[in-house]
mmCIF file of C-alpha atoms in Angstrom:
data_model
loop_
_atom_site.group_PDB
_atom_site.id
_atom_site.type_symbol
_atom_site.label_atom_id
_atom_site.label_comp_id
_atom_site.label_asym_id
_atom_site.label_seq_id
_atom_site.Cartn_x
_atom_site.Cartn_y
_atom_site.Cartn_z
ATOM 1 C CA MET S 25 -90.901 -91.564 112.668
ATOM 2 C CA ALA S 26 -94.284 -91.844 114.872
ATOM 3 C CA LYS S 27 -96.276 -88.749 115.700
ATOM 4 C CA ARG S 28 -95.604 -87.387 119.165
ATOM 5 C CA ALA S 29 -98.799 -87.275 121.290
ATOM 6 C CA SER S 30 -99.541 -83.729 122.563
ATOM 7 C CA THR S 31 -99.823 -83.166 126.312
ATOM 8 C CA LYS S 32 -102.686 -81.574 128.235
ATOM 9 C CA THR S 33 -100.328 -78.155 128.697
ATOM 10 C CA GLU S 34 -99.781 -77.882 125.102
ATOM 11 C CA ARG S 35 -102.265 -75.658 122.892
ATOM 12 C CA VAL S 36 -103.731 -77.431 119.939
ATOM 13 C CA MET S 37 -105.466 -75.400 117.582
ATOM 14 C CA LYS S 38 -107.107 -76.908 114.729
ATOM 15 C CA MET S 39 -106.209 -75.692 111.108
ATOM 16 C CA LEU S 40 -108.660 -73.291 109.990
ATOM 17 C CA ILE S 41 -109.617 -73.601 106.368
ATOM 18 C CA VAL S 42 -110.856 -70.546 104.279
ATOM 19 C CA ASN S 43 -112.757 -71.768 101.385
ATOM 20 C CA LEU S 44 -113.466 -69.050 98.657
ATOM 21 C CA TYR S 45 -116.284 -70.268 96.697
ATOM 22 C CA GLY S 46 -117.798 -68.229 93.488
ATOM 23 C CA ALA S 47 -118.115 -68.356 89.996
ATOM 24 C CA PRO S 48 -115.664 -68.449 87.461
ATOM 25 C CA GLY S 49 -113.794 -65.180 87.074
ATOM 26 C CA ALA S 50 -114.960 -63.925 90.376
ATOM 27 C CA GLY S 51 -111.318 -63.041 91.548
ATOM 28 C CA LYS S 52 -110.789 -66.126 93.828
ATOM 29 C CA SER S 53 -107.547 -67.022 92.970
ATOM 30 C CA THR S 54 -106.407 -63.532 93.015
ATOM 31 C CA GLY S 55 -108.198 -62.991 96.406
ATOM 32 C CA ALA S 56 -106.684 -66.208 97.720
ATOM 33 C CA ALA S 57 -102.960 -65.118 96.772
ATOM 34 C CA TYR S 58 -103.447 -61.625 98.283
ATOM 35 C CA VAL S 59 -105.019 -62.769 101.322
ATOM 36 C CA PHE S 60 -102.484 -65.555 101.815
ATOM 37 C CA SER S 61 -99.781 -62.782 101.363
ATOM 38 C CA GLN S 62 -101.394 -60.311 103.960
ATOM 39 C CA LEU S 63 -101.647 -63.087 106.524
ATOM 40 C CA LYS S 64 -98.132 -64.347 105.783
ATOM 41 C CA MET S 65 -96.832 -60.400 106.000
ATOM 42 C CA ARG S 66 -98.457 -60.291 109.525
ATOM 43 C CA GLY S 67 -96.263 -63.421 110.751
ATOM 44 C CA ILE S 68 -99.324 -65.750 110.516
ATOM 45 C CA ASN S 69 -98.585 -69.654 109.814
ATOM 46 C CA ALA S 70 -100.814 -69.733 106.584
ATOM 47 C CA GLU S 71 -100.228 -71.631 103.280
ATOM 48 C CA LEU S 72 -102.201 -71.187 99.859
ATOM 49 C CA VAL S 73 -103.668 -74.287 98.601
ATOM 50 C CA THR S 74 -104.198 -73.541 94.915
ATOM 51 C CA GLU S 75 -106.962 -75.412 92.527
ATOM 52 C CA PHE S 76 -105.972 -78.606 91.002
ATOM 53 C CA ALA S 77 -108.625 -78.121 88.256
ATOM 54 C CA LYS S 78 -106.916 -74.789 87.123
ATOM 55 C CA ASP S 79 -103.626 -76.527 86.289
ATOM 56 C CA LYS S 80 -105.690 -78.938 84.044
ATOM 57 C CA VAL S 81 -107.241 -76.194 82.313
ATOM 58 C CA TRP S 82 -104.127 -74.612 81.394
ATOM 59 C CA GLU S 83 -103.070 -78.034 80.249
ATOM 60 C CA GLU S 84 -105.997 -78.190 78.051
ATOM 61 C CA SER S 85 -106.804 -81.599 79.649
ATOM 62 C CA LYS S 86 -110.567 -81.335 79.372
ATOM 63 C CA ALA S 87 -110.975 -85.105 80.036
ATOM 64 C CA VAL S 88 -110.225 -85.054 83.559
ATOM 65 C CA PHE S 89 -113.160 -82.804 84.172
ATOM 66 C CA GLN S 90 -115.303 -85.962 83.884
ATOM 67 C CA ASN S 91 -113.753 -87.494 86.924
ATOM 68 C CA GLN S 92 -114.752 -85.303 89.583
ATOM 69 C CA ALA S 93 -113.513 -88.230 91.960
ATOM 70 C CA TYR S 94 -109.911 -87.645 90.726
ATOM 71 C CA ILE S 95 -110.244 -83.621 90.931
ATOM 72 C CA PHE S 96 -111.605 -84.376 94.642
ATOM 73 C CA GLY S 97 -108.593 -86.771 95.399
ATOM 74 C CA LYS S 98 -106.232 -84.456 94.242
ATOM 75 C CA GLN S 99 -107.406 -81.264 96.049
ATOM 76 C CA TYR S 100 -107.827 -83.273 99.352
ATOM 77 C CA PHE S 101 -104.093 -84.371 99.010
ATOM 78 C CA ARG S 102 -103.238 -80.844 98.548
ATOM 79 C CA ILE S 103 -105.090 -79.939 101.660
ATOM 80 C CA SER S 104 -104.310 -82.713 103.876
ATOM 81 C CA ARG S 105 -100.276 -82.515 102.936
ATOM 82 C CA VAL S 106 -100.388 -79.381 105.235
ATOM 83 C CA GLN S 107 -102.639 -80.621 108.231
ATOM 84 C CA ASP S 108 -101.213 -79.855 111.683
ATOM 85 C CA LYS S 109 -98.451 -77.951 109.646
ATOM 86 C CA VAL S 110 -100.528 -74.629 109.647
ATOM 87 C CA ASP S 111 -102.909 -72.768 111.145
ATOM 88 C CA VAL S 112 -104.804 -71.537 108.235
ATOM 89 C CA VAL S 113 -105.295 -72.748 104.692
ATOM 90 C CA ILE S 114 -106.552 -70.342 101.991
ATOM 91 C CA THR S 115 -107.963 -72.169 99.055
ATOM 92 C CA ASP S 116 -109.578 -71.065 96.035
ATOM 93 C CA SER S 117 -110.802 -74.718 95.260
ATOM 94 C CA PRO S 118 -112.773 -75.854 98.263
ATOM 95 C CA ILE S 119 -113.454 -79.762 97.925
ATOM 96 C CA LEU S 120 -117.289 -79.556 98.054
ATOM 97 C CA LEU S 121 -116.824 -78.017 94.586
ATOM 98 C CA SER S 122 -116.416 -81.825 93.346
ATOM 99 C CA PRO S 123 -119.987 -82.857 93.851
ATOM 100 C CA PHE S 124 -121.128 -79.475 92.611
ATOM 101 C CA TYR S 125 -119.564 -80.120 89.406
ATOM 102 C CA ALA S 126 -119.888 -84.007 89.182
ATOM 103 C CA ASN S 127 -121.957 -85.275 86.228
ATOM 104 C CA ASP S 128 -121.205 -88.872 86.535
ATOM 105 C CA PRO S 129 -124.419 -90.807 87.605
ATOM 106 C CA VAL S 130 -121.868 -93.818 88.937
ATOM 107 C CA LEU S 131 -120.669 -91.371 91.512
ATOM 108 C CA GLY S 132 -124.271 -90.087 92.602
ATOM 109 C CA GLU S 133 -125.425 -89.364 96.234
ATOM 110 C CA GLU S 134 -122.449 -91.750 97.787
ATOM 111 C CA PHE S 135 -119.986 -89.310 96.226
ATOM 112 C CA ASP S 136 -121.782 -86.201 97.475
ATOM 113 C CA ARG S 137 -122.095 -87.609 100.930
ATOM 114 C CA LEU S 138 -118.134 -88.718 101.320
ATOM 115 C CA VAL S 139 -116.792 -85.250 99.940
ATOM 116 C CA THR S 140 -119.509 -83.606 102.342
ATOM 117 C CA LYS S 141 -118.285 -85.539 105.485
ATOM 118 C CA VAL S 142 -114.456 -84.658 104.672
ATOM 119 C CA SER S 143 -115.423 -81.193 104.190
ATOM 120 C CA GLU S 144 -117.378 -81.186 107.312
ATOM 121 C CA SER S 145 -114.235 -82.635 109.196
ATOM 122 C CA TYR S 146 -112.327 -79.226 108.825
ATOM 123 C CA ASP S 147 -112.862 -75.967 110.618
ATOM 124 C CA SER S 148 -114.090 -73.992 107.865
ATOM 125 C CA MET S 149 -114.596 -70.230 107.248
ATOM 126 C CA ASN S 150 -116.889 -70.591 104.144
ATOM 127 C CA VAL S 151 -116.603 -67.422 101.988
ATOM 128 C CA PHE S 152 -118.686 -66.411 98.583
ATOM 129 C CA ILE S 153 -117.057 -64.149 96.528
ATOM 130 C CA ASN S 154 -118.941 -61.828 94.203
ATOM 131 C CA ARG S 155 -117.351 -60.668 91.176
ATOM 132 C CA THR S 156 -117.095 -56.753 90.893
ATOM 133 C CA LYS S 157 -114.692 -56.623 87.920
ATOM 134 C CA PRO S 158 -115.157 -57.360 84.379
ATOM 135 C CA TYR S 159 -115.195 -61.105 83.186
ATOM 136 C CA ASN S 160 -111.938 -62.460 81.983
ATOM 137 C CA GLY S 161 -112.602 -65.794 79.936
ATOM 138 C CA ALA S 162 -108.685 -66.675 79.967
ATOM 139 C CA GLY S 163 -108.064 -69.883 81.539
ATOM 140 C CA ARG S 164 -111.758 -70.973 81.951
ATOM 141 C CA PHE S 165 -114.249 -72.966 79.704
ATOM 142 C CA GLN S 166 -117.303 -70.873 80.689
ATOM 143 C CA THR S 167 -118.734 -67.669 78.835
ATOM 144 C CA GLU S 168 -119.518 -64.826 81.276
ATOM 145 C CA ALA S 169 -123.431 -65.746 80.974
ATOM 146 C CA GLU S 170 -122.412 -69.490 81.939
ATOM 147 C CA SER S 171 -120.571 -67.865 84.918
ATOM 148 C CA ASP S 172 -122.981 -65.800 86.300
ATOM 149 C CA ALA S 173 -125.539 -69.149 86.053
ATOM 150 C CA LEU S 174 -122.907 -70.970 87.858
ATOM 151 C CA SER S 175 -122.734 -68.580 90.432
ATOM 152 C CA ARG S 176 -126.306 -68.853 91.209
ATOM 153 C CA ASP S 177 -126.554 -72.760 91.055
ATOM 154 C CA LEU S 178 -123.639 -72.738 93.354
ATOM 155 C CA HIS S 179 -125.293 -70.346 95.933
ATOM 156 C CA GLU S 180 -128.280 -72.640 95.947
ATOM 157 C CA PHE S 181 -126.036 -75.721 96.274
ATOM 158 C CA LEU S 182 -124.197 -74.592 99.274
ATOM 159 C CA VAL S 183 -127.502 -73.464 100.664
ATOM 160 C CA GLY S 184 -129.016 -77.003 99.928
ATOM 161 C CA HIS S 185 -126.024 -78.449 101.919
ATOM 162 C CA GLY S 186 -126.121 -76.146 104.804
ATOM 163 C CA VAL S 187 -123.069 -74.340 104.306
ATOM 164 C CA ALA S 188 -123.249 -70.484 105.267
ATOM 165 C CA CYS S 189 -121.097 -68.456 103.589
ATOM 166 C CA ARG S 190 -120.528 -64.578 104.033
ATOM 167 C CA HIS S 191 -120.326 -62.799 100.888
ATOM 168 C CA TYR S 192 -117.296 -60.498 100.036
ATOM 169 C CA SER S 193 -116.708 -58.368 97.004
ATOM 170 C CA GLY S 194 -114.063 -59.736 94.616
ATOM 171 C CA ASP S 195 -111.990 -56.453 95.191
ATOM 172 C CA ILE S 196 -109.246 -55.180 97.421
ATOM 173 C CA GLU S 197 -111.671 -53.865 99.940
ATOM 174 C CA GLY S 198 -113.563 -57.168 100.017
ATOM 175 C CA TYR S 199 -110.354 -59.011 100.802
ATOM 176 C CA ASP S 200 -108.934 -56.538 103.281
ATOM 177 C CA VAL S 201 -112.458 -57.060 105.158
ATOM 178 C CA LEU S 202 -111.852 -61.024 104.571
ATOM 179 C CA VAL S 203 -108.220 -60.698 106.206
ATOM 180 C CA THR S 204 -109.494 -58.847 109.326
ATOM 181 C CA ASP S 205 -112.337 -61.292 109.557
ATOM 182 C CA ILE S 206 -109.839 -64.234 109.448
ATOM 183 C CA LEU S 207 -107.665 -62.400 112.175
ATOM 184 C CA SER S 208 -110.348 -62.063 114.356
ATOM 185 C CA LYS S 209 -111.276 -65.743 114.018
ATOM 186 C CA LEU S 210 -107.852 -67.155 114.741
ATOM 187 C CA ASN S 211 -107.480 -64.907 117.777
ATOM 188 C CA SER S 212 -110.777 -66.155 119.007
ATOM 189 C CA LYS S 213 -109.424 -69.656 118.568
ATOM 190 C CA LYS S 214 -106.711 -68.825 120.435
ATOM 191 C CA THR S 215 -108.584 -67.581 123.395
ATOM 192 C CA GLU S 216 -111.088 -70.585 123.201
ATOM 193 C CA GLY S 217 -108.115 -73.383 123.127
#
């Protein structure tokens, strides 16, 4: 079926992606689920795009982590399948994490540029979640110390890529503020459109 072209009188609002960045154990998955449910309960056309890599952790499939191109493709597909179907996507696994975790020299700068280009094609609200609760190593490959180091490295990576993030605490108070900020952004997009 051919896609119908929109007319000038129709309001077309580009999908907003809320990217939750942060170290392993910061509370991204919990927060993403909470934020998603809060938006849905307010009648927002939202979707939760979960972390493909976490599925592989639970499957104990460590080899897949050596292929960030594969992980990127899977995560990108999860986002693209809801493109133009929802107003907002909440994800605990932004696609820009693939070049951050990539250690295959074959992928190199070209992979980084490709993923960055795809990431920049979206209207994104970039969020950095700071862990406020005790570290829980279940379903993770990292220790608490490694997670803390990854948090610092990820922040530097994002700054180096020109990704501005607003920081939120990884607790209910922080997520309530995030919900309010998302609603404000969606309202401002409606008035701009």
